């Protein structure tokens, strides 16, 4: 399975000729009976699975306009065929967005359209049989739901919507993927993807405080469960233990320390990530979001801020208001209560980048940029932030703000080539529930277009640091960078750059975490 | 009336009936299907007028396709643009009663047939020669292009190769379809082939990929405003989930009833 040979990079990224079945296989590990049942899905493939699946397709397309319209509108123009990093990296034609969708669309046509019912061969309509289901499982788990294809589609057809719908159908018939479903079980029970209980989290944060104190001499706090704090900080749990994520967490803490704004983490909602999106299940996604609403209300905070995590920010920015009423404009009971409690001077929720950026704009943070002079930094736009969210409520703010924060902390910044950044950014290769070792070959190959752009930046501008604001990107890059002859430690959090350059003042009044 | 004329007259009405019912059905379906989540795709407009501009750029200029593939854009755009011009060129035949001057000046639009055929041949060529596009093409994808090519080709043969059918008959027949004052149609084979395929195209519109035309206006990635934090966006079925809860704000809990 594992392929650790180093990929040789051509000087320009070639669009490969199709290589049929080059990624054929059984797909990632399947979820066990217990894991499936935990989420309310059948533990094993149900007996009349075909009928259940068709019924679920009917339901999904009646509840999601995206699915219904996207299944009808595609004209097979081919605009998307060379846009997916998994196609570019593997050459398997079923990794072309349209071909991936067609696995689902051909069944839709067979069962739901006139042409497909009476002239299946003519329009490429197919039955949902064992072989098709195997293809679904294999290839809908080779999509990181990064939405790059949708940027180039003349009708905005978003393969992520289809892949979410397909995963939802598969879960409903009892064919689930182990990695995301197992994690979702943990978040529902314990509050984070790691299954890290409150005492362990508390210990970790205390250790970090000591570490910062030792290194800087300043008592920077990482408060947990402090009621009446100004800010509830919700961050991906990887920030609590993984490298390089943890240095980003230290960065947030330092920014809060300097800002004088009191803040707290929550042990109940100690996870910003929400894998419910990956499996396309509204209820599971909502469950995760409701934990955060509950924490915000229980801790009586004024603001909710989200840490560096790509899909978490998409869920928070685009979906939280829908799922929980956390935002403006709602008029149900919870929305009204939240609007009463939360500070309407700020958008709710906010991204930590927005928070830091605002402070920089107000000259409230001082930097010694020379601390980052050994670095030439480039920024990897994480797909969910880039294509599914905004920052600062200005057009393209999600591209502008992170770069401005980096430039405030670093002297040397250089973007990767046009067409590989911003709205057209290439996925890291590990998003959408694919960040698991059983998919390592796919992850390495899928990283190729991003690695290629990075190689160009290294050659032309001497880039030696890759900054990102997504926990999945950071983990994925740490793992795959060596496969492309890069230093695995070149991937950093944006707030690590902030952390390294920020000038801390030892003014204890500054950190007015009064409850401490 | 000859059997051919009767057949074509019937075929026209049946096609138009299928078109109107079929497309209305799909539009109502799209309209009534909720979009439960905010999923605009970058670069996403932050307000309503931005969305209108975006849809206009997609419909008139094929902006995303331009970003994606210049060749497909050139072929696709010239075909569609020419098709619109040729539609206006044909209005004169169907116009009942006195013809507005503007329609009498549409003759030069006939040259749009060249970019039309150019675009269609290009699109067909891509299906044959680009391995990725060949892979995703079903027989219907080729046939649709062939259908359009034959329609365009037969029209060009009549217009540019001195094969004009009796234009008075054409005019009477076409106008008669609109005014329910049916009359004989010319019997030239080219002409019959031309209108047969056009009527066929109209009929298959709602059951084929031609649904991309209404579809583009309903695509949530394109038509949504990126303002999720400012305005609560919620579908009825999602709202129903909330109303089935017993909410206790004091205790901050919402249990299933």
XYZ file of C-alpha atoms in Angstrom:
773
model
C 0.000 0.000 0.000
C 2.395 2.603 1.276
C 4.458 4.258 -1.359
C 7.321 6.231 0.009
C 9.390 6.623 -3.091
C 10.098 10.236 -3.857
C 8.047 11.676 -6.683
C 10.128 13.416 -9.311
C 8.685 16.769 -10.230
C 8.671 17.982 -13.816
C 9.326 21.669 -14.469
C 5.690 22.223 -15.299
C 2.739 20.314 -14.043
C 1.646 17.991 -16.803
C -1.939 16.953 -17.254
C -1.516 13.202 -17.316
C -3.050 10.921 -19.936
C -5.743 8.833 -18.326
C -4.605 5.561 -16.757
C -7.706 3.486 -16.163
C -8.075 1.818 -12.772
C -4.732 3.113 -11.534
C -6.392 3.801 -8.179
C -8.796 0.868 -8.220
C -9.035 -0.812 -4.860
C -11.115 -1.435 -1.808
C -10.972 2.082 -0.442
C -10.216 3.040 3.154
C -10.990 0.853 6.183
C -14.662 0.387 6.854
C -16.282 1.369 10.117
C -17.082 -1.370 12.616
C -20.595 -2.227 13.772
C -20.106 -0.316 17.036
C -18.793 2.794 15.312
C -21.684 2.798 12.857
C -24.300 2.235 15.539
C -22.866 5.050 17.630
C -23.902 7.460 14.888
C -27.268 5.830 14.344
C -26.251 4.060 11.127
C -26.706 0.323 10.515
C -23.645 -1.650 11.570
C -23.507 -3.797 8.482
C -24.737 -3.571 4.937
C -28.504 -3.903 5.175
C -30.214 -6.698 3.257
C -32.221 -4.605 0.800
C -29.405 -2.109 0.466
C -30.144 -1.195 -3.132
C -33.674 -0.094 -2.376
C -32.594 1.740 0.779
C -29.913 3.523 -1.207
C -32.265 4.571 -4.000
C -34.781 5.825 -1.443
C -32.058 7.783 0.309
C -30.961 9.299 -3.005
C -34.534 10.409 -3.603
C -34.689 11.963 -0.159
C -31.332 13.693 -0.474
C -32.100 15.271 -3.812
C -35.434 16.479 -2.492
C -33.738 18.126 0.494
C -30.685 19.581 -1.251
C -31.194 21.755 -4.304
C -27.475 21.508 -4.988
C -27.705 17.747 -5.507
C -30.802 17.913 -7.717
C -29.516 20.726 -9.925
C -25.964 19.407 -10.170
C -27.161 15.956 -11.229
C -29.178 17.473 -14.080
C -27.028 20.345 -15.247
C -23.728 18.718 -16.180
C -23.089 18.774 -19.940
C -19.798 16.838 -19.755
C -17.855 19.782 -21.165
C -14.696 18.565 -19.502
C -13.734 21.883 -17.899
C -13.183 20.164 -14.546
C -11.329 17.117 -15.848
C -7.852 18.503 -15.209
C -8.652 20.472 -12.053
C -8.652 17.810 -9.339
C -5.367 17.257 -7.515
C -6.205 13.552 -7.211
C -6.574 13.249 -10.962
C -3.380 15.212 -11.566
C -1.594 13.037 -9.034
C -3.003 9.623 -9.972
C -4.228 9.852 -13.604
C -7.133 7.586 -12.678
C -10.002 8.883 -14.850
C -12.516 8.242 -12.068
C -10.711 10.964 -10.151
C -11.796 13.536 -12.707
C -14.560 15.468 -10.923
C -17.148 14.801 -13.612
C -16.329 11.100 -13.731
C -16.505 10.900 -9.941
C -19.925 12.576 -10.025
C -20.984 10.271 -12.840
C -20.681 7.289 -10.521
C -23.598 8.846 -8.664
C -25.227 10.521 -11.654
C -25.440 7.345 -13.725
C -27.500 5.731 -10.956
C -29.605 8.871 -10.659
C -30.295 8.731 -14.383
C -31.194 5.050 -14.274
C -33.753 5.484 -11.515
C -34.980 9.040 -11.748
C -34.876 10.232 -15.357
C -36.944 9.351 -18.422
C -33.929 8.918 -20.662
C -32.114 6.753 -18.142
C -35.114 4.516 -17.500
C -35.840 3.805 -21.160
C -32.513 4.389 -22.908
C -29.876 3.624 -20.256
C -27.072 2.810 -22.706
C -27.650 5.993 -24.660
C -27.196 8.335 -21.718
C -24.779 6.258 -19.664
C -27.292 5.297 -16.981
C -26.232 2.440 -14.724
C -27.634 0.188 -12.053
C -26.442 0.417 -8.470
C -24.927 -3.054 -8.230
C -22.120 -4.457 -6.101
C -19.459 -3.262 -8.539
C -20.923 0.243 -8.604
C -21.129 0.368 -4.831
C -17.479 -0.684 -4.627
C -16.605 2.147 -7.001
C -18.634 4.562 -4.889
C -16.834 3.524 -1.748
C -13.429 3.639 -3.349
C -13.727 6.858 -5.340
C -15.956 8.964 -3.099
C -13.194 8.421 -0.561
C -10.685 9.792 -3.046
C -12.358 13.204 -2.960
C -11.237 15.686 -0.335
C -14.297 17.870 -0.977
C -11.951 20.766 -1.692
C -14.317 22.321 -4.281
C -11.609 23.343 -6.721
C -13.624 21.806 -9.549
C -16.602 24.013 -8.682
C -14.555 27.163 -9.283
C -14.042 26.130 -12.908
C -17.440 24.587 -13.640
C -19.615 26.825 -15.836
C -22.607 25.840 -13.665
C -20.801 25.863 -10.342
C -21.292 22.115 -9.962
C -19.585 21.199 -6.713
C -18.343 17.625 -6.530
C -18.121 17.984 -2.750
C -21.921 18.121 -2.591
C -22.181 14.903 -4.588
C -19.478 13.163 -2.611
C -21.171 14.175 0.653
C -24.498 12.871 -0.672
C -22.885 9.595 -1.737
C -21.197 9.099 1.637
C -24.487 9.805 3.359
C -26.225 7.173 1.221
C -23.455 4.668 1.977
C -23.679 5.307 5.709
C -27.420 4.800 5.622
C -27.014 1.367 4.043
C -24.349 0.460 6.587
C -21.179 1.023 4.582
C -19.306 3.700 6.501
C -15.708 4.842 6.596
C -13.859 4.047 9.792
C -11.757 7.186 10.161
C -14.358 9.975 10.266
C -17.087 7.903 11.885
C -14.890 6.726 14.723
C -13.822 10.302 15.358
C -17.413 11.527 15.304
C -18.230 9.004 18.010
C -15.528 10.521 20.199
C -16.613 14.091 19.740
C -20.192 13.214 20.590
C -19.140 11.430 23.776
C -16.171 13.389 25.026
C -16.124 16.662 23.137
C -13.138 16.361 20.850
C -11.808 14.229 18.034
C -9.053 12.796 20.180
C -11.308 11.608 22.937
C -9.178 13.712 25.311
C -11.034 14.141 28.621
C -11.015 17.321 30.696
C -8.184 16.401 33.139
C -5.825 15.519 30.293
C -6.647 18.729 28.503
C -6.076 20.725 31.691
C -2.675 19.088 32.207
C -1.667 19.810 28.643
C -2.578 23.459 28.923
C -0.725 23.822 32.227
C 2.368 22.255 30.704
C 2.143 24.701 27.852
C 1.875 27.651 30.215
C 5.044 26.493 31.963
C 6.793 26.043 28.655
C 5.944 29.570 27.547
C 6.977 30.971 30.921
C 10.319 29.212 30.676
C 10.940 30.363 27.166
C 9.768 33.957 27.412
C 9.668 34.705 31.120
C 6.124 35.923 30.706
C 3.116 34.309 32.357
C 0.923 33.690 29.337
C -2.247 31.836 30.303
C -4.220 29.140 28.540
C -7.451 29.271 30.525
C -9.966 26.434 30.545
C -13.656 26.628 31.437
C -13.500 30.138 32.884
C -17.007 31.485 33.107
C -17.767 35.066 32.036
C -14.651 35.334 29.896
C -14.867 37.722 26.974
C -13.968 35.114 24.366
C -14.695 31.433 23.946
C -11.901 29.998 21.834
C -12.794 26.902 19.856
C -9.901 25.276 18.112
C -9.157 21.934 16.474
C -8.008 19.477 19.133
C -4.874 18.790 17.108
C -3.725 22.177 18.417
C -3.442 20.583 21.879
C -0.934 17.920 21.016
C 0.241 17.746 17.408
C 3.254 19.374 15.790
C 3.359 22.000 14.353
C -0.185 22.826 15.466
C 0.682 23.357 19.114
C 2.952 26.280 18.303
C -0.041 27.932 16.706
C -2.009 27.484 19.922
C 0.831 29.157 21.802
C 0.560 31.948 19.254
C -3.150 32.464 19.972
C -2.405 32.554 23.697
C 0.260 35.200 23.220
C -2.054 37.306 21.067
C -4.798 37.117 23.690
C -2.253 37.951 26.381
C -1.163 41.071 24.543
C -4.711 42.077 23.645
C -5.817 42.101 27.241
C -9.004 40.359 26.206
C -9.979 37.587 28.594
C -10.495 34.234 26.947
C -11.170 30.635 27.669
C -11.167 27.231 26.093
C -13.988 24.845 26.872
C -13.536 21.235 27.939
C -17.074 20.479 26.813
C -16.562 21.945 23.345
C -12.875 21.286 22.905
C -13.135 20.696 19.186
C -13.667 23.054 16.285
C -13.386 20.323 13.677
C -16.687 18.896 12.536
C -16.385 15.738 10.486
C -20.154 15.681 10.176
C -19.626 17.811 7.084
C -17.384 15.194 5.467
C -20.017 12.487 5.733
C -22.732 14.835 4.508
C -24.968 14.309 7.501
C -26.833 17.399 8.631
C -27.801 16.001 12.027
C -24.343 14.788 12.962
C -22.865 18.094 11.854
C -25.470 19.961 13.873
C -24.762 17.871 16.966
C -21.137 18.959 16.869
C -22.088 22.599 16.398
C -24.613 22.477 19.243
C -21.863 21.566 21.706
C -20.235 24.871 20.891
C -23.471 26.790 21.304
C -23.982 25.145 24.679
C -20.468 26.007 25.797
C -20.860 29.621 24.663
C -24.063 29.980 26.651
C -22.869 28.102 29.728
C -19.626 30.036 29.896
C -21.513 33.277 29.289
C -18.948 34.628 26.825
C -19.296 37.706 24.625
C -17.490 36.409 21.594
C -16.768 33.083 19.924
C -13.486 32.750 18.047
C -12.357 29.810 15.963
C -8.773 28.585 15.662
C -6.784 27.543 12.632
C -8.815 24.774 11.015
C -10.042 24.816 7.437
C -13.296 22.881 7.350
C -14.065 23.995 10.914
C -13.996 27.570 9.722
C -16.251 26.751 6.800
C -18.704 25.103 9.190
C -18.431 27.960 11.672
C -18.602 30.795 9.168
C -21.091 29.358 6.699
C -23.124 26.869 8.738
C -23.178 27.731 12.462
C -25.814 30.402 12.063
C -27.972 27.911 10.184
C -27.301 24.987 12.493
C -27.388 26.732 15.857
C -28.389 30.365 15.480
C -24.897 31.502 16.458
C -24.701 34.614 14.275
C -27.033 37.469 13.427
C -30.508 37.678 12.068
C -32.183 34.597 13.544
C -35.422 35.011 15.437
C -35.907 31.671 17.157
C -35.380 31.336 20.908
C -31.744 30.337 20.826
C -30.789 32.885 18.188
C -32.365 35.642 20.251
C -30.670 34.533 23.435
C -27.302 34.379 21.685
C -27.806 37.798 20.142
C -28.583 39.168 23.600
C -25.511 37.629 25.130
C -22.918 37.985 22.379
C -21.308 41.335 21.570
C -22.904 42.700 18.412
C -19.876 44.920 17.751
C -18.151 41.874 16.334
C -19.202 39.332 13.729
C -20.045 36.019 15.409
C -18.189 33.762 15.085
C -14.801 35.240 14.231
C -11.629 33.613 13.024
C -8.470 34.003 15.110
C -6.887 35.545 12.011
C -9.585 38.239 12.039
C -8.921 38.847 15.730
C -5.164 39.155 15.282
C -5.552 41.211 12.115
C -7.807 43.716 13.900
C -5.235 44.116 16.671
C -2.496 44.657 14.105
C -4.616 47.304 12.381
C -5.036 49.060 15.715
C -1.278 48.879 16.414
C -1.956 46.858 19.514
C 0.605 44.177 18.698
C 4.331 44.774 18.395
C 6.563 42.474 16.403
C 10.248 41.855 16.111
C 10.074 40.707 12.530
C 13.758 39.860 12.448
C 12.918 36.800 14.533
C 11.491 35.337 11.356
C 14.299 36.518 9.093
C 15.664 33.012 8.644
C 12.426 32.249 6.862
C 11.097 32.903 3.404
C 7.427 32.244 3.918
C 4.713 31.227 1.544
C 1.043 30.733 2.400
C -1.025 27.691 1.544
C -4.678 28.704 1.138
C -6.580 25.862 2.741
C -9.432 24.833 0.496
C -12.334 25.224 2.901
C -11.195 28.656 4.017
C -10.398 29.772 0.486
C -13.490 28.504 -1.299
C -16.088 28.204 1.446
C -15.685 31.179 3.758
C -14.739 34.790 4.187
C -12.789 36.856 6.676
C -13.174 40.488 7.579
C -16.401 40.791 5.566
C -14.503 42.308 2.655
C -14.419 40.740 -0.779
C -11.687 38.076 -0.856
C -10.878 38.836 2.779
C -10.067 35.175 3.344
C -7.053 35.599 1.051
C -6.033 39.047 2.248
C -6.177 38.778 6.043
C -3.917 35.736 6.579
C -1.308 37.220 4.257
C -1.413 40.534 6.089
C -0.945 38.769 9.422
C 2.051 36.877 8.028
C 3.557 40.055 6.596
C 3.145 41.809 9.920
C 5.263 39.114 11.538
C 7.723 38.301 8.748
C 9.954 40.278 6.421
C 10.094 37.687 3.680
C 6.863 36.607 2.089
C 6.355 35.246 -1.397
C 3.245 33.724 -2.930
C 3.221 30.472 -4.832
C 2.445 30.669 -8.596
C -0.859 32.070 -9.758
C -3.443 29.394 -10.417
C -2.302 27.401 -7.389
C -3.379 29.852 -4.686
C -6.441 31.762 -3.492
C -9.677 30.565 -5.160
C -7.664 28.156 -7.316
C -5.636 26.763 -4.441
C -4.624 23.119 -4.550
C -5.726 20.916 -1.689
C -3.028 19.521 0.593
C -4.272 16.074 -0.374
C -5.535 15.029 3.045
C -8.804 16.882 3.599
C -12.390 15.708 3.618
C -11.892 12.738 5.938
C -8.936 11.249 4.070
C -6.262 12.058 6.657
C -5.752 8.443 7.580
C -2.820 6.079 7.105
C -4.880 3.578 5.147
C -5.063 6.208 2.385
C -1.398 7.198 2.455
C -0.710 6.358 -1.188
C -3.590 8.600 -2.270
C -2.470 11.348 0.092
C 1.061 11.367 -1.284
C -0.095 11.393 -4.891
C -2.802 13.966 -4.233
C -0.266 16.359 -2.739
C 1.674 16.455 -6.001
C 0.208 19.654 -7.523
C 0.722 21.582 -4.272
C 4.232 20.193 -3.896
C 4.984 21.167 -7.446
C 3.940 24.766 -6.851
C 5.980 24.796 -3.657
C 9.015 23.462 -5.517
C 8.729 26.315 -7.999
C 8.595 28.832 -5.165
C 11.588 27.218 -3.549
C 13.605 27.416 -6.742
C 12.591 30.936 -7.722
C 12.261 32.705 -4.404
C 14.044 30.527 -1.901
C 10.867 29.726 0.004
C 11.689 27.552 3.003
C 8.565 27.906 5.141
C 5.028 26.860 4.324
C 2.413 28.502 6.527
C -1.153 27.240 6.807
C -4.275 27.797 8.867
C -5.697 24.302 8.835
C -5.017 21.417 11.198
C -5.500 18.838 8.452
C -3.156 20.652 6.055
C -0.506 20.850 8.765
C -0.699 17.128 9.590
C -0.836 16.143 5.939
C 2.150 18.283 4.940
C 4.243 17.070 7.877
C 3.685 13.588 6.554
C 4.076 14.049 2.807
C 6.708 16.810 2.503
C 9.620 14.331 2.808
C 8.220 12.364 -0.124
C 8.928 15.367 -2.285
C 12.389 16.156 -0.917
C 11.195 18.888 1.421
C 11.932 19.368 5.100
C 8.876 18.125 7.038
C 9.395 20.928 9.560
C 8.923 23.662 6.995
C 5.160 23.575 7.617
C 4.085 26.002 10.350
C 0.947 27.575 11.738
C 0.424 31.203 10.805
C 0.181 31.880 14.527
C 3.532 30.208 15.046
C 5.021 32.964 12.918
C 3.088 35.440 15.045
C 4.249 33.669 18.197
C 7.911 33.799 17.194
C 7.903 37.511 16.415
C 5.452 38.994 18.868
C 6.908 41.197 21.599
C 5.340 40.233 24.899
C 4.895 42.673 27.717
C 5.042 41.273 31.203
C 2.235 43.449 32.355
C 0.048 41.183 34.395
C -2.766 43.731 34.253
C -2.617 43.157 30.570
C -3.934 39.669 30.933
C -7.080 40.409 32.785
C -8.234 36.864 33.202
C -9.586 37.952 36.511
C -10.924 34.570 37.434
C -7.436 33.124 37.428
C -53.118 19.359 -46.434
C -50.590 16.695 -47.257
C -49.765 13.940 -44.788
C -46.289 15.435 -44.319
C -47.740 18.816 -43.427
C -50.130 17.271 -40.938
C -47.339 15.227 -39.392
C -45.041 18.218 -38.986
C -47.819 20.392 -37.643
C -48.614 17.787 -34.985
C -44.948 17.202 -34.228
C -44.445 20.910 -33.624
C -47.242 21.161 -31.085
C -46.246 17.975 -29.321
C -42.652 19.141 -29.050
C -43.656 22.516 -27.704
C -46.035 20.868 -25.255
C -43.317 18.534 -23.983
C -40.922 21.458 -23.775
C -43.257 23.684 -21.798
C -44.533 21.029 -19.394
C -41.124 19.433 -18.980
C -39.185 22.619 -18.393
C -41.887 24.048 -16.123
C -41.829 20.837 -14.112
C -38.063 21.042 -13.687
C -38.146 24.729 -12.812
C -40.830 24.149 -10.189
C -38.825 21.221 -8.852
C -35.650 23.314 -8.584
C -37.594 26.169 -7.065
C -39.233 24.010 -4.428
C -36.151 22.056 -3.446
C -34.584 23.878 -0.524
C -30.909 24.779 -0.322
C -30.407 24.112 3.392
C -26.859 25.416 3.693
C -24.907 28.411 2.457
C -22.478 27.047 -0.104
C -21.447 29.927 -2.392
C -18.158 29.199 -4.146
C -15.252 31.625 -4.180
C -14.899 34.332 -5.323
C -18.264 34.770 -3.620
C -20.214 38.034 -3.801
C -21.123 39.632 -0.473
C -24.409 41.124 -1.663
C -27.347 40.612 -3.995
C -26.123 42.844 -6.812
C -22.817 40.988 -6.779
C -24.731 37.760 -7.306
C -26.666 39.228 -10.230
C -23.421 40.379 -11.823
C -21.894 36.972 -11.275
C -24.819 35.125 -12.894
C -24.755 37.619 -15.775
C -21.036 37.027 -16.324
C -21.594 33.275 -16.288
C -24.597 33.384 -18.634
C -23.273 35.896 -21.135
C -19.516 35.408 -20.956
C -19.051 31.882 -19.559
C -16.578 33.308 -17.068
C -15.769 30.086 -15.205
C -15.322 28.139 -18.409
C -12.927 30.833 -19.611
C -10.838 30.279 -16.488
C -11.002 26.525 -16.982
C -10.187 25.941 -20.631
C -9.663 28.477 -23.387
C -10.380 26.013 -26.184
C -13.638 24.796 -24.712
C -14.550 28.394 -24.060
C -13.936 29.488 -27.655
C -15.945 26.584 -29.058
C -18.694 26.707 -26.464
C -19.131 30.445 -26.446
C -19.158 30.898 -30.218
C -21.717 28.109 -30.561
C -24.063 29.544 -27.930
C -23.706 33.140 -29.062
C -24.327 32.161 -32.681
C -27.345 30.126 -31.606
C -28.907 33.209 -30.029
C -28.282 35.276 -33.162
C -29.793 32.579 -35.360
C -32.808 32.389 -33.105
C -33.447 36.067 -33.826
C -32.834 35.436 -37.504
C -35.647 32.864 -37.490
C -38.183 35.007 -35.635
C -39.205 36.691 -38.867
C -40.706 33.463 -40.176
C -42.926 32.971 -37.156
C -43.949 36.563 -36.602
C -47.693 36.818 -37.143
C -49.116 39.817 -38.998
C -47.062 42.887 -39.757
C -43.361 42.289 -39.290
C -41.424 44.864 -37.231
C -38.677 46.581 -39.226
C -36.005 45.339 -36.882
C -36.792 41.738 -37.842
C -36.544 42.592 -41.520
C -32.965 43.689 -40.958
C -31.808 40.381 -39.477
C -30.598 38.911 -42.753
C -26.852 39.358 -42.010
C -27.330 37.282 -38.869
C -27.336 34.259 -41.149
C -23.550 34.376 -41.108
C -23.693 33.342 -37.465
C -24.076 29.838 -38.890
C -20.306 29.780 -39.430
C -19.270 30.339 -35.814
C -22.067 27.957 -34.856
C -20.647 25.125 -36.919
C -17.098 26.070 -35.969
C -18.006 25.818 -32.280
C -19.902 22.564 -32.667
C -17.131 20.891 -34.648
C -14.641 22.043 -32.048
C -16.707 20.614 -29.237
C -17.121 17.360 -31.119
C -13.417 17.259 -31.855
C -12.654 17.555 -28.168
C -14.870 14.549 -27.490
C -12.871 12.517 -29.989
C -9.348 13.719 -29.425
C -8.997 14.704 -25.758
C -8.727 11.435 -23.863
C -10.276 12.863 -20.703
C -13.297 14.233 -22.512
C -13.639 11.029 -24.539
C -13.747 9.075 -21.291
C -16.659 11.062 -19.877
C -18.705 11.136 -23.102
C -21.804 8.970 -23.406
C -23.388 8.230 -26.819
C -25.948 10.927 -26.111
C -23.190 13.513 -25.771
C -22.009 12.819 -29.331
C -25.533 12.570 -30.672
C -26.519 15.910 -29.209
C -23.642 17.582 -31.049
C -24.389 15.687 -34.244
C -28.008 16.732 -34.022
C -27.000 20.364 -33.753
C -24.433 20.032 -36.507
C -26.994 18.548 -38.889
C -29.465 21.281 -37.994
C -26.847 23.948 -38.627
C -25.508 22.199 -41.734
C -28.919 21.741 -43.336
C -29.708 25.377 -42.652
C -26.444 26.456 -44.251
C -27.015 24.291 -47.314
C -30.368 25.970 -47.818
C -29.073 29.469 -47.206
C -25.643 29.486 -48.760
C -25.885 26.795 -51.453
C -28.906 28.085 -53.323
C -31.227 25.384 -52.039
C -33.867 27.746 -50.758
C -37.237 26.182 -50.307
C -40.219 28.273 -51.346
C -39.934 31.033 -48.765
C -43.552 32.020 -49.053
C -44.574 28.497 -48.082
C -42.105 28.509 -45.219
C -43.463 31.770 -43.954
C -47.077 30.633 -44.215
C -46.345 27.351 -42.513
C -44.384 28.901 -39.642
C -46.798 31.752 -39.109
C -49.679 29.288 -39.332
C -48.246 27.301 -36.440
C -48.383 30.396 -34.246
C -51.795 31.620 -35.417
C -53.357 28.127 -35.629
C -53.968 28.824 -39.273
C -52.244 25.738 -40.613
C -50.943 25.489 -44.107
C -48.911 23.332 -46.452
C -45.151 23.229 -45.924
C -42.469 22.958 -48.615
C -41.467 19.413 -49.429
C -37.733 19.875 -49.979
C -35.894 17.176 -48.072
C -33.281 19.545 -46.625
C -35.968 21.730 -45.184
C -37.910 18.807 -43.732
C -34.778 17.396 -42.159
C -33.966 20.805 -40.713
C -37.278 21.373 -38.981
C -37.685 17.728 -37.960
C -34.466 17.886 -35.986
C -35.281 21.282 -34.521
C -38.624 19.993 -33.260
C -36.852 16.926 -31.898
C -34.377 19.161 -30.099
C -37.218 21.102 -28.519
C -38.864 17.877 -27.410
C -35.807 16.347 -25.748
C -34.841 19.562 -23.982
C -36.427 18.740 -20.612
C -35.179 15.153 -20.527
C -31.569 15.811 -21.452
C -28.522 17.719 -20.378
C -30.010 20.784 -22.051
C -31.404 21.343 -18.563
C -28.154 23.178 -17.902
C -29.955 26.245 -19.260
C -32.496 26.598 -16.435
C -30.139 24.833 -14.029
C -27.506 27.551 -14.006
C -29.951 30.003 -12.430
C -30.649 27.617 -9.561
C -27.091 26.601 -8.796
C -26.593 27.427 -5.105
C -22.840 27.800 -5.455
C -23.424 30.610 -7.952
C -26.639 32.276 -6.807
C -26.120 32.566 -3.062
C -24.967 35.696 -1.285
C -22.011 35.113 1.013
C -23.535 36.554 4.197
C -24.016 33.525 6.437
C -22.879 35.313 9.606
C -25.184 38.269 9.059
C -28.381 36.541 8.101
C -29.745 33.256 9.331
C -30.306 30.966 6.378
C -32.477 27.990 7.212
C -34.652 25.623 5.246
C -38.089 24.528 6.320
C -37.095 20.930 6.926
C -34.238 22.024 9.146
C -36.527 24.402 11.017
C -38.913 21.543 11.678
C -36.132 19.682 13.444
C -35.821 22.585 15.854
C -39.527 22.909 16.516
C -39.639 19.290 17.631
C -37.401 20.153 20.540
C -38.388 21.077 24.027
C -36.317 24.131 24.693
C -35.350 25.174 28.196
C -33.277 28.309 27.844
C -32.583 28.542 31.575
C -30.987 25.125 31.559
C -29.607 25.648 28.052
C -31.011 22.377 26.845
C -33.110 21.242 23.953
C -34.301 17.696 24.339
C -36.407 15.743 21.892
C -40.022 15.975 22.876
